[in-house]
XYZ file of C-alpha atoms in Angstrom:
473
model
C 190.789 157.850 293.421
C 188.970 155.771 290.846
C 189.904 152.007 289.897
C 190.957 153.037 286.838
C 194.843 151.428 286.071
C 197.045 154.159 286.554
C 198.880 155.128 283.098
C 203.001 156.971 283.279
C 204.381 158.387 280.278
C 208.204 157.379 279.740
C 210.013 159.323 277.770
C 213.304 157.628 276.549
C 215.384 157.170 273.435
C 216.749 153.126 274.663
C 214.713 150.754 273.993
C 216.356 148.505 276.633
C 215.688 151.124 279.223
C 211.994 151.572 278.146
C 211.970 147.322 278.808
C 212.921 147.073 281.616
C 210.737 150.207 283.293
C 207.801 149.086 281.170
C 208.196 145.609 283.384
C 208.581 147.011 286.313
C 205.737 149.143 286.057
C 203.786 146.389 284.610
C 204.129 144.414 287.954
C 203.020 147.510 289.798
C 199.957 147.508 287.914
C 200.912 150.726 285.893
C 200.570 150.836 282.464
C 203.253 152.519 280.364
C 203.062 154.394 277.070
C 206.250 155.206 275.619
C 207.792 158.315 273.368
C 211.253 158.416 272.404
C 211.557 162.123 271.803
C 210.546 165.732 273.250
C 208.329 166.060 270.642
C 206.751 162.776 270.714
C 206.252 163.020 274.750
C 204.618 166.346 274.210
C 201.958 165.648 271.473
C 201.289 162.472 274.087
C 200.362 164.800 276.927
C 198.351 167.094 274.604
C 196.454 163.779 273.984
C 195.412 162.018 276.972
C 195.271 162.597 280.667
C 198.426 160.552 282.945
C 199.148 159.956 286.058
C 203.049 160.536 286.116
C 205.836 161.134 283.936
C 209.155 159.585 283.608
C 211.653 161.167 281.564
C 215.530 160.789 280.392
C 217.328 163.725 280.618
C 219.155 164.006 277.286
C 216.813 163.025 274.295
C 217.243 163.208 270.236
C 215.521 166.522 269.791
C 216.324 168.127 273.114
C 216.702 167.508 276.845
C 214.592 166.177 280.185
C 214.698 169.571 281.535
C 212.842 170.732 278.555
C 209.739 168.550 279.386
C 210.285 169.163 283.225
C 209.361 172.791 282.123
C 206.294 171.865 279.788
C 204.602 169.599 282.311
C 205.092 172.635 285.103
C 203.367 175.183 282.438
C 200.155 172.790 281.636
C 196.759 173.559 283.279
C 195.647 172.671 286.785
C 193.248 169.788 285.520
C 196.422 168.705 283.150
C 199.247 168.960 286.044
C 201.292 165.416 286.489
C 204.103 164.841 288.588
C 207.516 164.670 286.866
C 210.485 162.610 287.551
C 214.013 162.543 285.948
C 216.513 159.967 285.163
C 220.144 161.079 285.494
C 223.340 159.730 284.652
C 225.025 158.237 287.588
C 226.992 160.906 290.028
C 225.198 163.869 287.698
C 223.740 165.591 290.575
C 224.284 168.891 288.438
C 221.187 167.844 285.937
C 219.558 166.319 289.124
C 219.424 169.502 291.645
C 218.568 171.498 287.714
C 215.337 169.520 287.170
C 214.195 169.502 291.131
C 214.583 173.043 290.732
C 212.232 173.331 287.636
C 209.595 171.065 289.412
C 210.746 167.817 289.032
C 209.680 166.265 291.850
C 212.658 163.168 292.616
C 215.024 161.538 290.163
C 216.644 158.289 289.858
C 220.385 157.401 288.384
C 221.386 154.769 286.035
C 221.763 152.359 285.916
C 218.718 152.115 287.301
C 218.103 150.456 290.289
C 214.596 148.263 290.455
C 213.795 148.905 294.165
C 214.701 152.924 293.776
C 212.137 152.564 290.868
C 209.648 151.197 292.574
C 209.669 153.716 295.556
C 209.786 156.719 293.090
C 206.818 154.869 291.350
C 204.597 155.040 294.781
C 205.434 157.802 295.384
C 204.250 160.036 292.314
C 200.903 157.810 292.521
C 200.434 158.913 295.997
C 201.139 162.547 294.883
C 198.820 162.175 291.692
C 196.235 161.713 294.113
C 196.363 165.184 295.438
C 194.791 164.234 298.293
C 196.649 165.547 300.918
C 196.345 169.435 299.446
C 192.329 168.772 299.226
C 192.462 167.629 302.638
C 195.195 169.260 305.266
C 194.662 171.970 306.380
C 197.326 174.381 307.376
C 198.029 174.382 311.037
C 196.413 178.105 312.931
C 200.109 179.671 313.118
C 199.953 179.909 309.114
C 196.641 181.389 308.446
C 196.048 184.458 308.122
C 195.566 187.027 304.926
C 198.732 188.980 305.170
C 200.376 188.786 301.522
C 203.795 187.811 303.360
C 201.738 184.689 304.773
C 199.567 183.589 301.970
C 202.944 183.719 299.760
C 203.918 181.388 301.957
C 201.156 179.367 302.081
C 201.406 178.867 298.454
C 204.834 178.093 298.017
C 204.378 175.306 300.212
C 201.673 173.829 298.175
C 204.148 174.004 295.591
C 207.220 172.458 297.386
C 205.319 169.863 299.142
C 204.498 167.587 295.653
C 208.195 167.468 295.305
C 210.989 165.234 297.096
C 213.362 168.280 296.622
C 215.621 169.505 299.632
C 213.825 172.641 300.919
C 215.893 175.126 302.924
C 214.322 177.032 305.560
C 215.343 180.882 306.439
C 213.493 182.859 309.064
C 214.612 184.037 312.705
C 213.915 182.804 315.981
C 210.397 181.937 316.735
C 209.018 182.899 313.278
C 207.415 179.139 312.449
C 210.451 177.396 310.598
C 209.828 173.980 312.221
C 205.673 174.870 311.475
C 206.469 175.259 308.198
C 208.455 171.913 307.402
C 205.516 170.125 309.421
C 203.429 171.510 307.097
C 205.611 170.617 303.727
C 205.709 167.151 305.088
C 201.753 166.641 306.261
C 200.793 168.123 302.788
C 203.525 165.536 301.060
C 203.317 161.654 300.090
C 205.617 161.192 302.841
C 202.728 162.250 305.513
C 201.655 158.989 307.250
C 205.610 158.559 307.835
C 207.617 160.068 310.395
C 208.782 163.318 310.765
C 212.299 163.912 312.481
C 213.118 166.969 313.784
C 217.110 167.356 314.259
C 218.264 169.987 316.903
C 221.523 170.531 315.547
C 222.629 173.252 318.570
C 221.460 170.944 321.142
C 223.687 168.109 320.052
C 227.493 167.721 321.313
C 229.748 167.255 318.640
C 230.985 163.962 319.796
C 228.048 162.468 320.003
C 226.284 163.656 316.405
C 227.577 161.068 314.557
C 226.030 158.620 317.022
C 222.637 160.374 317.123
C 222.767 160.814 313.640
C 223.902 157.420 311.779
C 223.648 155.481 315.021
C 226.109 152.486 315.716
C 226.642 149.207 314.223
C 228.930 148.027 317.366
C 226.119 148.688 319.731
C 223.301 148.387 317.442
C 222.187 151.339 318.237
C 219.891 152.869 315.763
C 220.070 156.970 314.819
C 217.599 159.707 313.709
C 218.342 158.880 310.037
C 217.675 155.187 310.010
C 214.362 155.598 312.338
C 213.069 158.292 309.677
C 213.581 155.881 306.619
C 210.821 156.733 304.336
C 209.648 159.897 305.897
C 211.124 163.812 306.708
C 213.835 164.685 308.564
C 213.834 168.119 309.058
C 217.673 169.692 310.339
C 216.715 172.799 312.621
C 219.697 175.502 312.475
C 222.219 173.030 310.054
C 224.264 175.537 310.169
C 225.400 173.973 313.773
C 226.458 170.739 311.921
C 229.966 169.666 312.762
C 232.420 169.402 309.887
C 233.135 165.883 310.043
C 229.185 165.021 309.666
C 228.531 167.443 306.844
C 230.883 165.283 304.799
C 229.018 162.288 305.764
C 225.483 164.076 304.894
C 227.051 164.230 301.343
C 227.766 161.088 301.066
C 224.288 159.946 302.477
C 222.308 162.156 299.641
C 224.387 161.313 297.047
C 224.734 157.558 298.065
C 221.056 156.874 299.640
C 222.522 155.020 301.919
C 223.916 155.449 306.013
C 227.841 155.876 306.194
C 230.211 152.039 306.586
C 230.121 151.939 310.584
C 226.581 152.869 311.277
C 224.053 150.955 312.169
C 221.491 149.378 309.145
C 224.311 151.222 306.836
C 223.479 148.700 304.144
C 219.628 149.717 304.503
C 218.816 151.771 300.963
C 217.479 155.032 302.691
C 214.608 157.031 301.105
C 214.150 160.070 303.667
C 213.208 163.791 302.528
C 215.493 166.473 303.972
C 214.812 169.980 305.121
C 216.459 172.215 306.950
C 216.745 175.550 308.280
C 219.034 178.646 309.615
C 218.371 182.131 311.151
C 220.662 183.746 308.361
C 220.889 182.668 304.473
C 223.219 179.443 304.458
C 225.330 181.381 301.460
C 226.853 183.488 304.704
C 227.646 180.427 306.327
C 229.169 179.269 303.434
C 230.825 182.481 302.875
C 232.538 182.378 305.920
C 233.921 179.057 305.503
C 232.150 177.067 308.497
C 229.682 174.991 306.106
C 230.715 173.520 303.251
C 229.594 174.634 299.743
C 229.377 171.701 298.299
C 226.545 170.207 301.193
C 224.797 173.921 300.745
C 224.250 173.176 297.022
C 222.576 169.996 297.451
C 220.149 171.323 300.620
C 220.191 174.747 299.139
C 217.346 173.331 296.115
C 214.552 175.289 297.071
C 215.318 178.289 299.201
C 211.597 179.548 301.439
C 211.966 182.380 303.646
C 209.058 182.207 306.853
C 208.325 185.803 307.131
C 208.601 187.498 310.598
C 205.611 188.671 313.031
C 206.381 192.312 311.709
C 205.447 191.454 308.544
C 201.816 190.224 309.420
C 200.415 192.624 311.157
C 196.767 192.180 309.806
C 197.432 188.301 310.799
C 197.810 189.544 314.666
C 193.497 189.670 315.301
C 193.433 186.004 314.217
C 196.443 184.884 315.691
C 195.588 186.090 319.015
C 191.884 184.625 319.326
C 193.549 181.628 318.212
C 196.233 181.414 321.550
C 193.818 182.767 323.342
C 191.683 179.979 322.948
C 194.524 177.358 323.040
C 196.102 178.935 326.184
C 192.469 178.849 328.402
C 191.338 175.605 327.089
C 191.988 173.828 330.613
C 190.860 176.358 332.480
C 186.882 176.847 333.465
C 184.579 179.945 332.269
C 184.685 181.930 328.720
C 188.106 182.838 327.211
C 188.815 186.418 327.623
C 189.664 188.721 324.357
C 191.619 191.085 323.744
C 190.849 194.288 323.638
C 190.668 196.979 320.385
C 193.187 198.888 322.243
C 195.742 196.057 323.076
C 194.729 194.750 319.565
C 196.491 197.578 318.092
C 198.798 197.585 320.946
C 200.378 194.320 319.859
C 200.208 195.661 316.083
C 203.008 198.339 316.973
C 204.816 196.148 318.237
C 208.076 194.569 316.729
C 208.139 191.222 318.292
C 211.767 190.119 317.977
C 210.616 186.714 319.573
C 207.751 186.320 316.496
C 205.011 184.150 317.325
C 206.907 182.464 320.081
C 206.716 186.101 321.828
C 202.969 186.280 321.198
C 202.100 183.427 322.674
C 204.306 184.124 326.129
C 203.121 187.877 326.349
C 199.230 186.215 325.504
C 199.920 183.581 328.470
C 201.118 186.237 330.683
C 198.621 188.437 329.909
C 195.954 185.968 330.345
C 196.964 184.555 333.757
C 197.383 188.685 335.515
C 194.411 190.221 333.592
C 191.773 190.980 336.871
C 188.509 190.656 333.825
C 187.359 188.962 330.925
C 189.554 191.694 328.897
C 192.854 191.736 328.164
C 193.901 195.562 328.110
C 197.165 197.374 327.215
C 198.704 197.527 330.856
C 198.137 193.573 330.692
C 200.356 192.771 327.986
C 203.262 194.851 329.328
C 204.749 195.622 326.205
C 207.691 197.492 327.598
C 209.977 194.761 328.264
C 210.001 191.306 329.797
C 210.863 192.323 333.756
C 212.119 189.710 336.099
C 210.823 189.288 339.304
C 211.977 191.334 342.076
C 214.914 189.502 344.248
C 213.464 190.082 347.420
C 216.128 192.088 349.313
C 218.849 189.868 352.125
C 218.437 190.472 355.719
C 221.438 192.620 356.887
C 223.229 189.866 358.522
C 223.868 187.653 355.571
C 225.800 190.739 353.577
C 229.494 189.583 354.056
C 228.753 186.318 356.461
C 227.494 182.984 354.563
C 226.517 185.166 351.945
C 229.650 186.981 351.242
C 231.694 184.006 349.770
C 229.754 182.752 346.149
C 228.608 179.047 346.591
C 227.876 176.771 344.466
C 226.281 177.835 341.370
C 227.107 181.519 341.458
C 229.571 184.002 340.125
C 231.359 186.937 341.371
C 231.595 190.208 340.324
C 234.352 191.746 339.692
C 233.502 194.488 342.583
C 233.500 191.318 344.637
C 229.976 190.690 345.137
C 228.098 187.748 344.013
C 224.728 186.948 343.275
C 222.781 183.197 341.690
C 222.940 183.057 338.634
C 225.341 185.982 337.120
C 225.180 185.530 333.685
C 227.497 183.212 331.865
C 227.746 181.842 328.233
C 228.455 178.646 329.287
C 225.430 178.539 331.424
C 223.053 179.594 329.369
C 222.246 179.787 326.123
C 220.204 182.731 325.863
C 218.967 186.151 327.764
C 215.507 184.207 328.404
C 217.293 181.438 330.193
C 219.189 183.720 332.725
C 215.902 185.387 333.504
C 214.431 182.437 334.014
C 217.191 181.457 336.384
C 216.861 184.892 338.499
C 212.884 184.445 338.570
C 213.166 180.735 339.713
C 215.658 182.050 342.295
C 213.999 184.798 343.791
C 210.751 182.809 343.759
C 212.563 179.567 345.756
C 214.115 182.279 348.501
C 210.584 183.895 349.264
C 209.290 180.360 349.701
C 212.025 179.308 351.734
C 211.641 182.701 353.994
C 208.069 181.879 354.374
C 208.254 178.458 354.740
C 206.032 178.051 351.535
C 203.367 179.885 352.550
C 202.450 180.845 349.217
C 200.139 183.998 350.101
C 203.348 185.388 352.081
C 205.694 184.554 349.281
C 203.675 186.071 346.644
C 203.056 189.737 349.120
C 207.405 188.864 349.732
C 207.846 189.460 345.877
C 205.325 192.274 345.665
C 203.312 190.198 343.100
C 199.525 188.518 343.124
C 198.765 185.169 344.578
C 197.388 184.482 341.414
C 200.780 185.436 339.357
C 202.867 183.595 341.813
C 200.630 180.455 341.162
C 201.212 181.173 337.317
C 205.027 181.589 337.442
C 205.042 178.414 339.994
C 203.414 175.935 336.781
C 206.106 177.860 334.448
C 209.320 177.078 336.456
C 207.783 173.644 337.267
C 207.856 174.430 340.766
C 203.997 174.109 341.760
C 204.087 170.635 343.354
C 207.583 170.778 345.295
């Protein structure tokens, strides 16, 4: 950037108003030229080159939104960012103009320190610099239309301070993507906060959350002041706290209780769900009022289906990633498993890539990964090597701790259980780590023995022993 003063355009019918931002922008070191009308603001950006825009939303000759819209349609070399000044509590006209482009707003009457913040903020994003720089991370390239839509759109989003709402199923890149809105933002040398909202208890969100003033205990919100906090699955949120997220976007400002709640707080939001938040809302467990305010900008992350020609690239790329500790070339896949893994459906997305790759990469017996070695069929768990006669109804036929009967009466570690695990993968995982901890035992950890117990390679038992965490033990 050149150390030329930056110059804003603010666009407002009272002169008092024009004052006092003219000041404060004057202290910043920003000059200010001022137009009073649509028409006015207009011929100004037809005339000389600015860094930002301020503009009122209701004017003599027309309205804010109006000139949100203009400044969106001007040239590349022309394009400025754009904020809006609301009437307080209008969120209405606010969530309108973020829509069009705009990319924050501030309420009267207008509060100096908000000002200044919004101020920094569209210099930083006149710069541009983070779009000539960043590049996206190796999960979003690719030249499949679904991706480089999405590629774009994020280019777009990421100028703005809008809410962005995420939509795309399990293991598709959701939290990628908001890492990627947020490094190509003004907000990217700030923090980004990543809310698990299924992970959390209920009783303890609002502590995690706004933190507490009794124990000074500081939460997510308050340590992400100034950067992106980014709400995986919001759909999860208790009742009680989506109320409270209301109040903190329309307020700017933690809840009375919490800790720092006095603090101003200037934090971008995004968030995500599996399924469209409008069924959520539908159905009456999130509220429709918090759904409007998140629901700004709406960006779908496509699944692995729907980039197929991205699959070649992809791979090399895990491939790479996934051998980079190990010594000797990284093997490649195959033509053959190439096209393998483009007929495939992954229902896990790129999270399911990257385990069958791994997998694939540790069993493969050459430097090429074939069909057979992806094992595309189905995810199998080990083998349970079989019980020696005499346990069957002795210390074996009562369950112990940990384990579940059947209602035939038999028992086994680890039946599967909804309250024990959260998904399919995990109960696998539990009858792998099982089976694998019983060979061991039986051979007193004699790992060649264990691995010929389970009818698997030395090699794969080494693998699935630095998976379950169980290689050192």
């Amino acid at each position: 950037m050149t150390d030329r003063q930056p110059i804003a355009l603010v666009v407002d019918d009272e002169p008092d108003i024009c004052d006092l931002i003219s000041m404060t922008l004057q202290r910043m070191h920003v000059r200010a030229d001022i137009a009073m009308s649509v028409a006015e603001a207009r011929r100004r950006l037809h005339e000389k080159q600015y860094d930002f825009c301020l503009t009122d939303m209701r004017l003599p000759d027309g309205d804010g939104l109006d000139l949100v819209a203009t400044i969106q349609n001007l040239p590349a070399d022309r394009s400025l960012p754009v904020a809006v000044i609301t009437a307080h509590g209008n969120m209405d006209t606010a969530i309108a103009a973020l829509k069009l482009g705009a990319f924050d707003f501030v309420s009267k009457p207008v509060n100096l320190a908000r000002l200044r913040t919004l101020v920094q903020m569209a210099l930083r994003l006149g710069e541009d610099r983070y779009l000539q720089k960043q590049e996206f991370p190796a999960l979003l390239q690719g030249q499949s239309s679904a991706i480089q839509t999405l590629r774009n759109t994020i280019e777009k989003v990421a100028r703005s301070n809008a809410p962005v709402h995420l939509v795309g199923e399990a293991g598709a890149g959701k939290e990628l993507t908001a890492r990627s809105i947020h490094q190509l933002g003004p907000r990217a040398d700030k923090s980004f906060t990543t809310v698990h909202c299924s992970g959390i208890p209920a009783e303890q969100f609002e502590q995690v959350l706004f933190g507490d003033k009794d124990d000074e205990s500081e939460g997510l919100l308050a340590a992400a002041n100034e950067g992106t906090v980014f709400f995986d699955e919001i759909a999860e949120l208790p009742t009680e706290i989506q109320g409270k997220l209301i109040q903190v976007i329309e307020e700017k400002r933690l809840p009375a209780g919490a800790y720092k709640s006095s603090m101003p707080l200037d934090v971008r939001i995004i968030s995500s769900t599996r399924k469209r938040l409008s069924n959520h809302t539908r159905s009456g467990h999130f509220r429709s009022d918090l759904y409007f305010r998140l629901n700004v900008i709406e960006l779908v992350v496509p699944p692995l289906r729907d980039r197929i020609d991205d699959i070649p690239l992809l791979s090399r790329f895990l491939l790479r990633r996934l051998n980079e500790n190990q010594s000797g070339s990284t093997p490649r896949a195959s033509q053959e498993a190439i096209h393998s893994l483009q007929s495939y459906s992954f229902p896990g997305n790129l999270r399911e890539l990257e385990n069958i790759l791994e997998r694939a990469l540790t069993l493969c017996e050459s430097s090429t990964i074939r069909p057979q070695d992806l094992d595309l069929g189905g995810t199998h768990p080990v083998p349970v090597p079989p019980l020696p006669a005499k346990a069957v109804g002795s210390e074996f036929s009562e369950p112990a701790c940990g384990e579940r009967s059947t209602s035939e009466g038999a028992s086994y570690p680890g039946q599967f259980s909804a309250a024990d695990h959260e998904t399919l993968d995990d109960f696998l995982e539990t009858i792998e780590r099982d089976a694998i901890e019983l060979a061991l035992s039986q051979t007193r950890w004699n790992k060649t023995a264990a691995a010929a117990k389970l009818g698997i390679s030395f090699r794969s038992l080494r693998y699935r022993l630095k998976k379950l965490g169980l290689e050192n033990e």
